[in-house]
Amino acid sequence: MDTERDILMFYHTSLRNVALFTSLGLALQAYSSRIENKFKSIVIYFGYILFLLIAVYMNLLLISEIKSFNNTKQHVENAWIYVPYTTIIFLSIVFATSVPTFLNKFNFK
């Protein structure tokens, strides 16, 4: 990536992909709560967990890529670096609040 524009395009595309995986994960969680078949519900719930973990991993990759850029590092870090960290915190909160639902699926409560 040569120019600041290329880096920003990569950054925004990566954030869009993180949001896509997060949305799909949340949709799977909602769908799993409406299914009567317990096994199918659990499998779909694991899909939700997988999509959230992929979103967190993509955020971590984005952060490491941004830190490796040299020629426009200052602009990207000053303007945009906190968005992936905020997204990771949001995903962690969403995941933590879904633990009771997960326990309920296996009747651990």
Coordinates of C-alpha atoms in Angstrom, one line a residue:
M1 CA 0.0 0.0 0.0
D2 CA 1.6 3.1 -1.2
T3 CA -0.7 6.1 -0.5
E4 CA -2.7 7.3 2.4
R5 CA -5.8 6.7 0.3
D6 CA -5.0 3.0 -0.1
I7 CA -4.5 2.6 3.6
L8 CA -7.7 4.4 4.4
M9 CA -9.6 2.3 1.9
F10 CA -8.1 -0.8 3.4
Y11 CA -9.0 0.4 6.9
H12 CA -12.7 1.2 6.0
T13 CA -13.1 -2.1 4.2
S14 CA -11.7 -4.0 7.2
L15 CA -14.1 -2.2 9.5
R16 CA -17.0 -2.9 7.2
N17 CA -16.1 -6.6 7.3
V18 CA -15.9 -6.6 11.1
A19 CA -19.4 -5.0 11.2
L20 CA -20.7 -7.6 8.7
F21 CA -19.5 -10.5 10.9
T22 CA -20.9 -8.8 14.0
S23 CA -24.3 -8.4 12.3
L24 CA -24.4 -11.9 11.1
G25 CA -23.4 -13.2 14.5
L26 CA -26.1 -11.2 16.2
A27 CA -28.7 -12.4 13.7
L28 CA -27.6 -16.0 14.4
Q29 CA -28.0 -15.4 18.1
A30 CA -31.5 -14.1 17.6
Y31 CA -32.4 -16.9 15.3
S32 CA -31.1 -19.6 17.7
S33 CA -33.4 -18.3 20.4
R34 CA -36.5 -18.9 18.2
I35 CA -35.7 -22.5 17.2
E36 CA -37.6 -25.3 19.0
N37 CA -35.1 -28.0 18.1
K38 CA -32.5 -27.9 20.9
F39 CA -29.6 -29.4 18.9
K40 CA -30.1 -27.1 15.9
S41 CA -30.4 -24.1 18.3
I42 CA -27.1 -25.0 19.9
V43 CA -25.3 -25.4 16.6
I44 CA -26.6 -22.0 15.4
Y45 CA -25.5 -20.5 18.7
F46 CA -22.0 -21.8 18.2
G47 CA -22.1 -20.1 14.8
Y48 CA -22.9 -16.9 16.6
I49 CA -19.9 -17.3 18.9
L50 CA -17.7 -18.2 15.9
F51 CA -18.7 -15.0 14.0
L52 CA -18.0 -12.8 17.0
L53 CA -14.6 -14.4 17.4
I54 CA -13.9 -13.8 13.7
A55 CA -14.9 -10.2 14.1
V56 CA -12.5 -9.8 17.1
Y57 CA -9.7 -11.5 15.2
M58 CA -10.2 -9.3 12.2
N59 CA -10.0 -6.2 14.5
L60 CA -6.8 -7.5 16.0
L61 CA -5.4 -8.0 12.5
L62 CA -6.5 -4.5 11.5
I63 CA -4.7 -3.0 14.5
S64 CA -1.5 -4.8 13.7
E65 CA -1.6 -3.8 10.0
I66 CA -2.2 -0.2 10.9
K67 CA 0.8 -0.2 13.2
S68 CA 3.0 -1.7 10.5
F69 CA 2.2 1.1 8.0
N70 CA 5.1 3.5 7.9
N71 CA 4.4 6.4 5.4
T72 CA 1.0 7.6 6.7
K73 CA 1.0 6.0 10.1
Q74 CA 0.6 9.3 11.9
H75 CA -2.7 10.3 10.1
V76 CA -4.3 6.9 10.5
E77 CA -3.3 6.5 14.1
N78 CA -4.5 10.0 15.1
A79 CA -7.8 9.9 13.3
W80 CA -8.9 6.3 13.3
I81 CA -6.9 4.0 15.7
Y82 CA -9.5 4.1 18.5
V83 CA -12.3 2.7 16.4
P84 CA -11.0 -1.0 16.4
Y85 CA -10.3 -0.9 20.1
T86 CA -13.8 0.4 20.8
T87 CA -15.3 -2.3 18.6
I88 CA -13.3 -5.0 20.5
I89 CA -14.7 -3.6 23.7
F90 CA -18.2 -3.6 22.3
L91 CA -17.9 -7.2 21.1
S92 CA -16.6 -8.3 24.5
I93 CA -19.6 -6.7 26.2
V94 CA -22.0 -8.4 23.7
F95 CA -20.3 -11.7 24.3
A96 CA -20.3 -11.3 28.1
T97 CA -23.9 -10.5 28.2
S98 CA -24.8 -13.6 26.1
V99 CA -23.2 -16.0 28.6
P100 CA -26.5 -16.4 30.5
T101 CA -28.2 -17.3 27.2
F102 CA -25.4 -19.8 26.5
L103 CA -25.8 -21.4 29.9
N104 CA -29.6 -21.6 29.4
K105 CA -29.1 -23.5 26.2
F106 CA -27.4 -26.3 28.1
N107 CA -29.6 -25.9 31.2
F108 CA -26.7 -25.0 33.4
K109 CA -28.7 -22.4 35.3

